[in-house]
Structures are given as structure tokens and as C-alpha cells.
Short mmCIF file of C-alpha atoms in Angstrom, two decimals:
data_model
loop_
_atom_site.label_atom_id
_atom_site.label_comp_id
_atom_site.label_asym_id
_atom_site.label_seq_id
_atom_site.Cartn_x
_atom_site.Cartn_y
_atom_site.Cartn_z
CA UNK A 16 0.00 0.00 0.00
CA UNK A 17 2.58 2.10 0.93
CA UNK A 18 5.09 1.08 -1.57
CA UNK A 19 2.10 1.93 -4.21
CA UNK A 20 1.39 5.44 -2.91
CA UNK A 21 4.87 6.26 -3.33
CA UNK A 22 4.72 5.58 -6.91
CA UNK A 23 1.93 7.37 -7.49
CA UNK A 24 3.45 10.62 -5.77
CA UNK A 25 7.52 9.52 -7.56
CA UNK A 26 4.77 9.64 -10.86
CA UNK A 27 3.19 13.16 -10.06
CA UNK A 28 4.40 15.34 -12.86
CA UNK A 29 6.01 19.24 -11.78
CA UNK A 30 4.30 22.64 -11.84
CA UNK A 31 0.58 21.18 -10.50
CA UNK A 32 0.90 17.76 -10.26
CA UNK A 33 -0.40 14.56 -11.83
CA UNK A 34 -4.49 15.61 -11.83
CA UNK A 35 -3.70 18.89 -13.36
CA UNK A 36 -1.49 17.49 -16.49
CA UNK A 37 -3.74 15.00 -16.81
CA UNK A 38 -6.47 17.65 -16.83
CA UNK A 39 -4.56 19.55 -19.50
CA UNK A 40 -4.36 16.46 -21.52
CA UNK A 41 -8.35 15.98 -21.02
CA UNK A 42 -8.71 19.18 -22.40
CA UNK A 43 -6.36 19.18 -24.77
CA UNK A 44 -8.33 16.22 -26.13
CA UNK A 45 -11.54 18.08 -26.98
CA UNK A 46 -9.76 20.67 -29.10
CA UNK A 47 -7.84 18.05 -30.75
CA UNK A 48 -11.37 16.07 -31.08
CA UNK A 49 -12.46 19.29 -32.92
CA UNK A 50 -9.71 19.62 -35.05
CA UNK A 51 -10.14 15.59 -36.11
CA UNK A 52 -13.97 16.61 -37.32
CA UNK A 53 -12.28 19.59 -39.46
CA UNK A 54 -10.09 17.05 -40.78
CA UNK A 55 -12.96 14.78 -41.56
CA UNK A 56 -12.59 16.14 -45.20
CA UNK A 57 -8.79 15.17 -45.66
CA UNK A 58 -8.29 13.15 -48.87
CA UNK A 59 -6.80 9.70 -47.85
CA UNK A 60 -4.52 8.22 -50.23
CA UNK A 61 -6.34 5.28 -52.03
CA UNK A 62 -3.28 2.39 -51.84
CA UNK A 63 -2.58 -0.44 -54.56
CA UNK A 64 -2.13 -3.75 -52.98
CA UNK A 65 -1.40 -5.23 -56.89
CA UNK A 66 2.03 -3.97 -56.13
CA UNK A 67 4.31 -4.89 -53.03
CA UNK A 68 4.98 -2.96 -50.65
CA UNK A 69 8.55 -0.96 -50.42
CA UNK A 70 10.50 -2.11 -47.31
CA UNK A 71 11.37 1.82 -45.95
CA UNK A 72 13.06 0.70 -42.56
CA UNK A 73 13.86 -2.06 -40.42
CA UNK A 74 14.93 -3.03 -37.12
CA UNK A 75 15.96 -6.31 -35.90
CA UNK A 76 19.44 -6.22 -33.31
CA UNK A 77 18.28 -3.46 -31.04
CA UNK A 78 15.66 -6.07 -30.28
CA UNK A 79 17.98 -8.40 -29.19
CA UNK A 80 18.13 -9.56 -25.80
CA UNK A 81 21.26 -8.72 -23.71
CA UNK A 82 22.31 -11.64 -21.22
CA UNK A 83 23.45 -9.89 -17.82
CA UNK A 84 26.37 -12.38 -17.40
CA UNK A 85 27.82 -12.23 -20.99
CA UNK A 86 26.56 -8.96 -21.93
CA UNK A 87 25.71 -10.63 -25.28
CA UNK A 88 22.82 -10.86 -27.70
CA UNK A 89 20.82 -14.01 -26.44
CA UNK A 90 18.19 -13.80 -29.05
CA UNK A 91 15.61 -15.17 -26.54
CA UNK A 92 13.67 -11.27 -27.12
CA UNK A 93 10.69 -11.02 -29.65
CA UNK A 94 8.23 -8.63 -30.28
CA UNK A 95 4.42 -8.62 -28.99
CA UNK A 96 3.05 -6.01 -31.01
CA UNK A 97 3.44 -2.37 -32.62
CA UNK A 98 0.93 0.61 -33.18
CA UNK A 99 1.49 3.87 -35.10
CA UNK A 100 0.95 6.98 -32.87
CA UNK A 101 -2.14 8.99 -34.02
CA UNK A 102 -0.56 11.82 -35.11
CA UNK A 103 1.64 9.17 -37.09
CA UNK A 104 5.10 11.29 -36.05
CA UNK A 105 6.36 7.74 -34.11
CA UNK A 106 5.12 4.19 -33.71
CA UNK A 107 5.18 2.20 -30.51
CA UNK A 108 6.52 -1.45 -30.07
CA UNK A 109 5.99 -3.66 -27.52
CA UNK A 110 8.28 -6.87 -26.56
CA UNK A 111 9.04 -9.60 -24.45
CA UNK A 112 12.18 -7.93 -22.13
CA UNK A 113 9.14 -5.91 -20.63
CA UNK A 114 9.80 -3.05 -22.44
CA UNK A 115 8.39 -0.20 -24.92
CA UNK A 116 10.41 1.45 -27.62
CA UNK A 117 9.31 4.44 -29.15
CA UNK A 118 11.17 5.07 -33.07
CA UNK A 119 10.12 8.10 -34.60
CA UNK A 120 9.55 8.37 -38.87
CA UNK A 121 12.12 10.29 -40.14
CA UNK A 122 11.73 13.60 -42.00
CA UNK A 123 12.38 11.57 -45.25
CA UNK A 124 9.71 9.58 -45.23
CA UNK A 125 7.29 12.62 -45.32
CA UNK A 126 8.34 14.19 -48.97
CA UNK A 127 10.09 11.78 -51.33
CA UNK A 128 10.00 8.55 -49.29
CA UNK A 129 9.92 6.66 -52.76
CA UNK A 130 13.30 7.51 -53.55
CA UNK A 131 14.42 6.30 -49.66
CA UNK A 132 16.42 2.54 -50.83
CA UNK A 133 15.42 -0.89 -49.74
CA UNK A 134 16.05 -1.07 -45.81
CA UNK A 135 18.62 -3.53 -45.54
CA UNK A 136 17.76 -6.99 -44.02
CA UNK A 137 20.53 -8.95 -41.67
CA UNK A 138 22.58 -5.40 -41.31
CA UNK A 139 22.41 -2.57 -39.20
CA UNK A 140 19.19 -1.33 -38.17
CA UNK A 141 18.22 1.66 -40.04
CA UNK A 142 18.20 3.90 -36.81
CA UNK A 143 17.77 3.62 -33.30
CA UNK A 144 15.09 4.07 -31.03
CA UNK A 145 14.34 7.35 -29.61
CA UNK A 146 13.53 6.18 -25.85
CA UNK A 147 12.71 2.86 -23.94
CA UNK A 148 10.06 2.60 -21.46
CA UNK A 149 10.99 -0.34 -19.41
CA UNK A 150 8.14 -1.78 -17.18
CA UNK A 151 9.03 -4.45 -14.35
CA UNK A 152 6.67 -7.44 -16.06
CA UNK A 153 5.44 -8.75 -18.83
CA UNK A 154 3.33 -5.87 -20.80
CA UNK A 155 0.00 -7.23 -21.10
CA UNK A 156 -1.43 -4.30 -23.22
CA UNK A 157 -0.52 -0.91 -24.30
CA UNK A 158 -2.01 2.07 -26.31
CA UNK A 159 -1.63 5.64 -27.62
CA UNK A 160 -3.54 8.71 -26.27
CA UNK A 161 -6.35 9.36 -29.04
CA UNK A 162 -5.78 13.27 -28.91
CA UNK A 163 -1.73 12.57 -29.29
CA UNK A 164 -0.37 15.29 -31.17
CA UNK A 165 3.74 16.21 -31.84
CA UNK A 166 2.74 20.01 -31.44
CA UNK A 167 1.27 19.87 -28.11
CA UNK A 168 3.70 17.75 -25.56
CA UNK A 169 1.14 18.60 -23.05
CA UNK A 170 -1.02 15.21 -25.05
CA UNK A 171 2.08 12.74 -26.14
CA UNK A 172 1.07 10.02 -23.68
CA UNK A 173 0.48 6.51 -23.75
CA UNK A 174 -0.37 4.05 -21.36
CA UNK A 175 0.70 0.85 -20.42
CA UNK A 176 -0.41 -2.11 -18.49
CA UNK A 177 1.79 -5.45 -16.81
CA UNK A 178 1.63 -7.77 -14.72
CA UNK A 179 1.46 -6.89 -10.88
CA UNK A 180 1.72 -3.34 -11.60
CA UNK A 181 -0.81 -0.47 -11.74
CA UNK A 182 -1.95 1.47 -15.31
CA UNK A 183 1.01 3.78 -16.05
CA UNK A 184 1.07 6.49 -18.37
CA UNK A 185 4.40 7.56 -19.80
CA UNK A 186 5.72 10.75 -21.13
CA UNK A 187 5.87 10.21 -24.99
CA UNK A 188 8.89 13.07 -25.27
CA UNK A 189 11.01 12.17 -22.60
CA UNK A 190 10.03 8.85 -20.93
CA UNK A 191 8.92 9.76 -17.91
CA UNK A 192 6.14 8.73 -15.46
CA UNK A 193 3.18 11.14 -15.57
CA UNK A 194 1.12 9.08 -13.65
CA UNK A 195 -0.38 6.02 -12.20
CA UNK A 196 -4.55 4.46 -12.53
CA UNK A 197 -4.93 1.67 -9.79
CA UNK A 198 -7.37 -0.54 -9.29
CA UNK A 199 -7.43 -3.02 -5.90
CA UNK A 200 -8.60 -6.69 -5.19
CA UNK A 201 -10.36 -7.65 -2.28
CA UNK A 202 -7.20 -8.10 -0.49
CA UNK A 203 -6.18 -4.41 -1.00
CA UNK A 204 -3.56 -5.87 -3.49
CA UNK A 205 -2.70 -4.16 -6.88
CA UNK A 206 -4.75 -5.80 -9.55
CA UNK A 207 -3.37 -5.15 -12.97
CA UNK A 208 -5.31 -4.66 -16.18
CA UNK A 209 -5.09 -7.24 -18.57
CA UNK A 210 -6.33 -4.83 -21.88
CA UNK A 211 -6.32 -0.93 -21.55
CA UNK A 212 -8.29 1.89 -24.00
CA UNK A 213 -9.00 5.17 -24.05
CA UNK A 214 -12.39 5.80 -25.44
CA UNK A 215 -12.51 7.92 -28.15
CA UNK A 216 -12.72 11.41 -26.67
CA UNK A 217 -9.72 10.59 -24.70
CA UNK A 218 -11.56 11.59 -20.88
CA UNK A 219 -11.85 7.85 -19.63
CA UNK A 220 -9.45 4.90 -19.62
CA UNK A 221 -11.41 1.44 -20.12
CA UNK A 222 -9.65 -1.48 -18.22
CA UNK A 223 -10.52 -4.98 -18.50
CA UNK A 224 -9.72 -7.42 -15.83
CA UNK A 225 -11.51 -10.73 -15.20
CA UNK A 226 -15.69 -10.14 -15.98
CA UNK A 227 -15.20 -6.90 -15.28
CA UNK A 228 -14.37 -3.50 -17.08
CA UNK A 229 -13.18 -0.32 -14.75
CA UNK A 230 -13.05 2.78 -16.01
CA UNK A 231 -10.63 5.53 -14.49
CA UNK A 232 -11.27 9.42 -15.12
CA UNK A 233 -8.09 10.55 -17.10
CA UNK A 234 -7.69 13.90 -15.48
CA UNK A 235 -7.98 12.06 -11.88
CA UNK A 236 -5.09 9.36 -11.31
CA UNK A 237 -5.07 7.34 -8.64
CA UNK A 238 -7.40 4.34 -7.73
CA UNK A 239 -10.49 6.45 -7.91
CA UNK A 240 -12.58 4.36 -11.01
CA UNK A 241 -16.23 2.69 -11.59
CA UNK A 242 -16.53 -0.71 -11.80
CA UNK A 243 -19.07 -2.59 -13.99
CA UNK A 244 -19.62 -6.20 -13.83
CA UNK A 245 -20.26 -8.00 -17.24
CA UNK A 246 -22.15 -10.81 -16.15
CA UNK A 247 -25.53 -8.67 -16.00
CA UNK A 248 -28.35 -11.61 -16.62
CA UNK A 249 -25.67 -14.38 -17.19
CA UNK A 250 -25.01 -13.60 -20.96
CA UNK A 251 -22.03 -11.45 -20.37
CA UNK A 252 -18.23 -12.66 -20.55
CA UNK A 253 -17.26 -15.26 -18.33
CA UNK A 254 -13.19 -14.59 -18.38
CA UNK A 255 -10.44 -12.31 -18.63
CA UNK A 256 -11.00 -9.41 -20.64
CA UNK A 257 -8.12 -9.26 -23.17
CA UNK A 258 -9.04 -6.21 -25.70
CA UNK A 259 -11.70 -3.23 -25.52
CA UNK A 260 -12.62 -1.33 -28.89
CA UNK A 261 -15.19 1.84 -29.66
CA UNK A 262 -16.83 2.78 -32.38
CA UNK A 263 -16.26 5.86 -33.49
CA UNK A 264 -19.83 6.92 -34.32
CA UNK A 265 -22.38 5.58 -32.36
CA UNK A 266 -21.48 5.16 -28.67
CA UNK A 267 -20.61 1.88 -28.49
CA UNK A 268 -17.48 -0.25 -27.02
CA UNK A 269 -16.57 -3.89 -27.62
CA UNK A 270 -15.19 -6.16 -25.09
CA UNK A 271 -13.47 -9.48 -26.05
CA UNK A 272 -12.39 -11.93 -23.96
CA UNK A 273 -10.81 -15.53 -23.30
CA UNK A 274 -14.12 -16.84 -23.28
CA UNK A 275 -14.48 -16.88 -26.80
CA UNK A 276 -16.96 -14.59 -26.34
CA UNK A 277 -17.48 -10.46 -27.53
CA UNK A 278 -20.05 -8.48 -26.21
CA UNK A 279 -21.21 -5.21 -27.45
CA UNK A 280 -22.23 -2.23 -24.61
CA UNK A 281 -23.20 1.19 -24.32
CA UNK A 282 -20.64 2.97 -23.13
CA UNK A 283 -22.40 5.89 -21.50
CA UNK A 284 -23.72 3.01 -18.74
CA UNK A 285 -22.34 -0.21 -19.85
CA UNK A 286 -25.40 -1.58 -20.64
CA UNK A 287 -24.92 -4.78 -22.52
CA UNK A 288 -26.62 -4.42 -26.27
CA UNK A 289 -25.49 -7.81 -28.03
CA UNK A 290 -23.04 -11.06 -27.21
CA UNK A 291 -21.56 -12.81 -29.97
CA UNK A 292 -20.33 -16.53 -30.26
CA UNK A 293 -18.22 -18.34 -32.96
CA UNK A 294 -14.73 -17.50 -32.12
CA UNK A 295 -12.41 -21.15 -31.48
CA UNK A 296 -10.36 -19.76 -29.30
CA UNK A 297 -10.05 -16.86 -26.76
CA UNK A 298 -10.85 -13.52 -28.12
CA UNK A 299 -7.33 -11.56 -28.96
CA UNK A 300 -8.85 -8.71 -30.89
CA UNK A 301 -11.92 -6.47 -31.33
CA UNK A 302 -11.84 -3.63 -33.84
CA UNK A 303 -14.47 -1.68 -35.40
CA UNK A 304 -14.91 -0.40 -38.89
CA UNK A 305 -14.14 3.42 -39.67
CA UNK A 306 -18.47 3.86 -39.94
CA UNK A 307 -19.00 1.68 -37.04
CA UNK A 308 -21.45 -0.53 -38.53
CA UNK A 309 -19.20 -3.41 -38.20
CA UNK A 310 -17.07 -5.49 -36.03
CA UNK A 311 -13.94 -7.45 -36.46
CA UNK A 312 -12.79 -9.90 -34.00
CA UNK A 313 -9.49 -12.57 -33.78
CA UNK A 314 -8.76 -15.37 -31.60
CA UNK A 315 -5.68 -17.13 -30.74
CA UNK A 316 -5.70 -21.04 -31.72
CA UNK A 317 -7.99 -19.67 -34.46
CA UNK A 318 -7.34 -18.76 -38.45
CA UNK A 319 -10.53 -16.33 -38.45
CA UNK A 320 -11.03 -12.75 -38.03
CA UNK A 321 -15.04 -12.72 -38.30
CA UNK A 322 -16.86 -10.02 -39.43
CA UNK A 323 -20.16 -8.79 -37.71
CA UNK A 324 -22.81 -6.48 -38.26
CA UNK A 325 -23.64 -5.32 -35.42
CA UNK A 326 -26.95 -3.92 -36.71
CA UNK A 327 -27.96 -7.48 -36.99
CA UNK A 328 -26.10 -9.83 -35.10
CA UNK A 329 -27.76 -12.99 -36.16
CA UNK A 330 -24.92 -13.95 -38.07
CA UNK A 331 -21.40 -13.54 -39.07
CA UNK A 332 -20.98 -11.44 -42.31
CA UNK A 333 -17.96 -13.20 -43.45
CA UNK A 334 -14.37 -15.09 -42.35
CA UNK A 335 -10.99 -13.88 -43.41
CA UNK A 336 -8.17 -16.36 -43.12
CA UNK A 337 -4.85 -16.21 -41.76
CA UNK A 338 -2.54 -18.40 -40.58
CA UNK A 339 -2.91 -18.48 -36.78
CA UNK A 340 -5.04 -21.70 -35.88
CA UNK A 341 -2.04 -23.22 -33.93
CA UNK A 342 -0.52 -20.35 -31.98
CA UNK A 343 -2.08 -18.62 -27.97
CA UNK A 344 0.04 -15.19 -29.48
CA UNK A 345 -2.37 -12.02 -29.73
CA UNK A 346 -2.10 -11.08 -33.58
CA UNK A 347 -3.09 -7.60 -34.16
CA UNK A 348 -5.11 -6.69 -37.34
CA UNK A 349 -5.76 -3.44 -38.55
CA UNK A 350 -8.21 -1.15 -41.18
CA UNK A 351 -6.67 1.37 -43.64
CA UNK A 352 -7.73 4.90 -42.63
CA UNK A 353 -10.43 5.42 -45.16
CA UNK A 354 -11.89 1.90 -43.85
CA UNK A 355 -11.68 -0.03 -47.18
CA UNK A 356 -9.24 -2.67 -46.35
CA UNK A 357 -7.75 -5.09 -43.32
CA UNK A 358 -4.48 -6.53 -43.07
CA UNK A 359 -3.64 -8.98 -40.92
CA UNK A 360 -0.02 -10.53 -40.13
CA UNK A 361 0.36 -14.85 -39.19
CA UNK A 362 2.79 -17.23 -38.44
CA UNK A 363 3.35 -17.70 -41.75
CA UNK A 364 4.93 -14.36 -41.82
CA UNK A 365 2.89 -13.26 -44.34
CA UNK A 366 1.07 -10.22 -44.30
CA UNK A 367 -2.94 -10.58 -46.00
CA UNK A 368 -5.05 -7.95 -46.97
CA UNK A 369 -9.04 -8.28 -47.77
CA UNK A 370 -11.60 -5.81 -49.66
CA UNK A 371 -14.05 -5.28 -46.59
CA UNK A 372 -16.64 -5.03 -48.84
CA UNK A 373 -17.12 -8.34 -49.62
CA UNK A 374 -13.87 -10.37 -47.74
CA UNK A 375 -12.40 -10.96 -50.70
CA UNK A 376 -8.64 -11.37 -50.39
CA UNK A 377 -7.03 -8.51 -52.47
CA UNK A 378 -3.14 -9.82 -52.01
CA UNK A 379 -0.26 -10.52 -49.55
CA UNK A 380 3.63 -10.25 -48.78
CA UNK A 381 6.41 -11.87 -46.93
CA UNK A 382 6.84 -9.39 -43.98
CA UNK A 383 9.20 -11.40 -41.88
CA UNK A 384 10.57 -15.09 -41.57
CA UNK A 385 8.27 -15.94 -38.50
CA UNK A 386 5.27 -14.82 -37.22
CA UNK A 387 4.17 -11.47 -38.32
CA UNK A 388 1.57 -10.79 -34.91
CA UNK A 389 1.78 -7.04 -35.45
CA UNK A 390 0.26 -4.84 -38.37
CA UNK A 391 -0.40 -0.69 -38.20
CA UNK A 392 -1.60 1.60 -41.08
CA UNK A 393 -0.02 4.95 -41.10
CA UNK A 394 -3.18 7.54 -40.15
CA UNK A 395 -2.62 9.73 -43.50
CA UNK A 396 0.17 8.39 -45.16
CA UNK A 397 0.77 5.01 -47.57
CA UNK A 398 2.62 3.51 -44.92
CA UNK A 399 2.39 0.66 -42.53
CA UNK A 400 5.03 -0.99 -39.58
CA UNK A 401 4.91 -4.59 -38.98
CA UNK A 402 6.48 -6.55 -36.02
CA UNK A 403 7.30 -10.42 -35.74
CA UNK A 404 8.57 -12.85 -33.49
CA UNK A 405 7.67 -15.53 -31.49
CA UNK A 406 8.71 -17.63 -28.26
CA UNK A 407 11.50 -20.12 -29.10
CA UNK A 408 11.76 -22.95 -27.27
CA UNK A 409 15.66 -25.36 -27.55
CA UNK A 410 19.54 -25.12 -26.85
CA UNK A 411 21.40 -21.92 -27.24
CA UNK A 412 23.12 -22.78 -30.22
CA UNK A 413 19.31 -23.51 -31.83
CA UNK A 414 18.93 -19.59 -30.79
CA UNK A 415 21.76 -18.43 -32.49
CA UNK A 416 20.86 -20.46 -35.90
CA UNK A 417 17.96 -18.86 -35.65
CA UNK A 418 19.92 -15.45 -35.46
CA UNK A 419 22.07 -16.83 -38.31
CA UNK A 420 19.06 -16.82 -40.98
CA UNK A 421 18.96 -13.35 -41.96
CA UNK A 422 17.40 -11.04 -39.54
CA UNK A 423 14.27 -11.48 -40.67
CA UNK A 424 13.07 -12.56 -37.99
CA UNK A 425 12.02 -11.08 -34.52
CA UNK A 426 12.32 -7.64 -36.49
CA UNK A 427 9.93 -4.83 -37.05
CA UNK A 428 9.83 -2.92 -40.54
CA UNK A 429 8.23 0.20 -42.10
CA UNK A 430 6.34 -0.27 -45.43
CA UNK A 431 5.38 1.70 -48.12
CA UNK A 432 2.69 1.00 -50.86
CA UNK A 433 2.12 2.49 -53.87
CA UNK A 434 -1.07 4.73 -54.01
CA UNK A 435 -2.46 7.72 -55.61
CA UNK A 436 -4.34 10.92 -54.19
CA UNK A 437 -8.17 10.55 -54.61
CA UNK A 438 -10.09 13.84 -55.77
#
């Protein structure tokens, strides 16, 4: 108790202290809310998937473990996931050494990018990352502030979640603590969050944890929160909560969990609007579409993402394949800004993108030589980062075979696909 108060104070920021930054950044997020409906009119660049993608950057050794005794790459480290920023300045990587790495894009990849070469694979990494967040456990979840912009420091957060620890939320410019969101067990223990979002406004912070979502004001850190039970009338989720999406028209989130169950609620009370079955395995992912009409959910042990609408739920729209029907690993999927298409990484280290119009598969790519479980469009530009890797289980030597192949593997790369500007 004590031990946790002390963070919380070590976390309070200068000049006002944690609840009035994170009242700035509350504020900050209406305005930048605002300016997000202004920008409702940008013209997204349509991309063309009958070309492959141009490998811009990569990064594979700064990924590398670092054994304390030797001091030497053990290659036992592998990526969990990665997630452009929503300002798209820097992209965020997860991996297992508990940590977050932040890697801005650099000013050449915003005029001219197409004459940038080939990013070399099994070399150096193209550049370095810019600062490392290291958390004490294994990161269970992490995720950008929605209001994040470059020009106002005052909103570059992003929180993270891990194991035995409280919410943090980290300084995106300098990697500090700004705060801490803690929730308590019966015991008056620390119970961490297994799945974090803001909703889309960017003035709460949804938390899953097992049947149960809590949601923390963002301007008031601390273990002040609500807490909503999800087995309302028996039909809610029955396990851990492992990912939390909202739509971004019509008021509604979407829980998944282990389950193999999502349910659909209105986030203004939590009351439960629809539960849908069919996943195989434990729900990994929930994602709406750009209008909201839809909903795409992924399960570990399971080669569907299923597509719902959820303005009738009587059955699924459609399946989209990938290669995941043998692996527990979360594999984030993700829609192109003007909502048209999904691409989804697999352990086949391929990369597969489907028309959401129908589900047709439009094409695919080798992004790495294992399992591709991360996949991010750039918000505005023809971009996209990828991250791979996977637990390795064998001798030492096996591990450094494995290093041996290339460095295309465990590795996280920028892409870049040829589009056009629509009128």
C-alpha cells in the first residue's frame, strides 16, 4: 500500500501535479477532437495492394536480448506487437524484455519517401530508437492517447499495463512517469489490467480485468474508477478481458475476452446491447470499422477474423483467413484509414489484406521469416510498420541459428505501398 502510494506521488508530474497534467491532456483532447472533425474532409490516399509494398526501414538487433552475465545478444527477445501513434510522427513497439520502444519516422519519409532505398535486411538497423520505457513485467497491453499530437507535448502520452503493476502512463517526449490508474482486489492488493483503452474522446481509460471492465477518469489518477460487472443476466463474458474497442460513431465499445466470447455495450452506462459466439479460441482482438457498422474480431488457436454487423447480429458477415489456428500469441489486425481494407499478419509471416466489402482477399507479402503478430496503417500516409517474433523454445546454439538466418526474424519494418491521391 505504501510502496504503491509512493509511486503514485515519484509519478506526479512538476508545476501542479499529476491531476492537473492530466487535466490539460483531457482538455487538450476536446480541441484536438475538434480539429479531427475539421479534418474529416482530408483526402486519404487510395493504396494499390497489386504492387508490393517498399520495405522503408527495419529493425531487428536493437531487439535483441542482452544476457546480464555475458553482456551478449541471447536472441531469446521477440516482439508482442506495434501501433502507429495517431498523429503518425512515431510508432510504438511492444516486446518480451518488458519493455516499450518508441522510433520516430524520419523527415524523409514525409516528402520523397519513394526515392528512400530498400532497408537492408541482416545489417544494421536503419536507426535507433528514440527512448525505452521499461516496465518491471510482462506488458499485457498498451495504447496511444487518441488526442496525441507532436505540437502539443502537453497530449504525447500513452499508457501501459503489466503484470502486478498499476496502469502507467508515460511521457511520450522524454520517458517519464506522468502518472499512475490503480485498481485493488479484495485483499487491497494491486490488480493489474489485462487490456487498456482510451475511449474515443480521450476523458476515460477502459480497463478490463476478469468479468469486469473499470473505467478511471483521465484527469484524476489514482485508484479512484467505476466498476461494472459484465455478467448482468448471465449472458455477459465469463473470463479475462483481453481487448476493448469503440466505435467511433455511435457510442458503443466492444469487449473481447478468453471466453471466446465479444459483447457489445453502451458505453455511457455499460449496458450490454449484443453477445456474440463463434470465435475457437479466446478472443485476442476487437476492432471496429471506420463507420461503425461493423465489427472485427481474432482469436488465438484460431485462423478467423469474423466479421459482424452489429446492426444485426444474427450472423457472421464473413471469415478472413490467416494463418494463426495453432498459436495462444495475440495477432493484431488493422483497417486502412479510409476503412476499405484489413491486413492482418500470421505465423506464416505473411502479411494478408481483404476488400471489406465483400472479404475478398485482395493480395499478400512476406513481412518477416516468422510470425508477423503485429500490423499498423499509417493515419494519412501510404505507410504501414509490422512486427514479428515468437517464443522459441531449444539449446542456445538452436537460438543463435535462428539469429544466423537473416534477420528477418524477430524484427519490425516500415512499409510503403504504392497509391495515388483521390479527388
Amino acid at each position: 500500500m505504501a510502496a504503491a502510494e509512493e509511486e503514485e506521488a515519484a509519478a506526479a508530474p512538476p508545476d501542479g501535479g499529476a491531476e492537473s497534467e492530466s487535466a490539460e491532456i483531457s482538455a487538450e483532447g476536446v480541441m484536438e477532437g475538434e480539429e479531427r472533425e475539421a479534418a474529416a474532409e482530408y483526402s486519404w490516399p487510395q493504396l494499390h495492394f497489386d504492387r508490393p509494398p517498399h520495405r522503408l526501414y527495419h529493425f531487428a538487433r536493437q531487439f535483441r536480448s542482452v544476457a546480464p552475465a555475458t553482456g551478449s545478444g541471447s536472441g531469446e527477445n521477440f516482439l508482442k506487437g506495434v501501433k502507429w501513434s495517431p498523429d503518425g510522427s512515431s510508432f510504438l513497439t511492444s516486446s518480451d524484455d518488458n519493455s516499450l520502444r518508441l522510433f520516430y519516422l524520419p523527415e524523409d519519409a514525409y516528402g520523397g519517401a519513394e526515392h528512400v532505398a530498400e532497408a537492408a535486411v541482416g545489417g544494421e538497423d536503419s536507426y535507433g530508437a528514440f527512448l525505452q520505457v521499461n516496465e518491471g513485467e510482462p506488458v499485457y497491453d498498451f495504447c496511444w492517447y487518441p488526442c496525441m499530437s507532436l505540437s502539443d507535448p502537453a497530449t504525447c502520452v500513452f499508457a501501459s499495463t503489466s503484470r502486478d503493476h498499476p496502469i502507467h502512463l508515460w511521457d511520450a517526449t522524454g520517458g517519464e512517469l506522468r502518472c499512475t490508474y490503480r485498481a485493488y482486489d479484495a485483499m487491497d492488493e494491486i490488480a493489474a489490467a489485462l487490456s487498456i483503452s482510451f475511449n474515443s474522446t480521450g476523458s476515460k481509460l477502459f480497463a478490463g480485468y476478469n468479468k469486469a471492465i473499470r473505467v478511471f477518469d483521465v484527469h484524476r489518477p489514482g485508484r479512484d474508477f467505476e466498476q461494472y460487472s459484465l455478467l448482468k443476466g448471465g449472458e455477459g463474458p465469463t473470463g479475462i478481458i483481453s481487448s476493448i474497442s469503440f466505435s467511433p460513431h455511435n457510442g458503443m465499445l466492444a469487449v473481447g475476452s478468453y471466453s471466446q466470447t465479444t459483447a457489445v455495450y453502451a458505453e455511457s452506462n455499460m449496458e450490454p446491447l449484443y453477445v456474440l459466439h463463434g470465435q475457437l479460441g479466446g478472443v485476442t482482438q476487437v476492432l471496429f470499422s471506420k463507420d461503425g457498422n461493423y465489427l472485427y474480431t481474432g482469436g488465438r488457436k484460431d485462423p478467423y477474423i469474423l466479421c459482424w454487423d452489429i446492426r444485426n447480429t444474427v450472423d457472421i458477415v464473413y471469415k478472413l483467413y490467416r494463418s494463426a489456428d495453432t498459436t495462444n500469441q495475440r495477432i493484431y489486425f488493422d483497417i486502412e484509414p479510409c476503412g476499405r481494407h484489413l491486413a492482418t499478419g500470421g505465423q506464416d509471416g505473411m502479411v494478408h489484406v481483404y476488400d471489406l466489402q465483400g472479404g475478398q482477399w485482395v493480395t499478400g507479402f512476406q513481412a518477416a521469416a516468422d510470425t508477423v503478430n503485429g500490423f499498423s496503417f499509417h493515419p494519412y500516409l501510404p505507410f504501414a510498420v509490422t512486427s514479428s517474433g515468437h517464443r522459441r523454445f531449444g539449446m542456445q546454439d538452436e537460438f543463435e541459428d535462428e539469429l544466423n538466418m537473416g534477420g528477418d526474424e524477430n524484427c519490425c519494418s516500415v512499409w510503403m505501398f504504392s497509391s495515388s491521391q483521390e479527388s
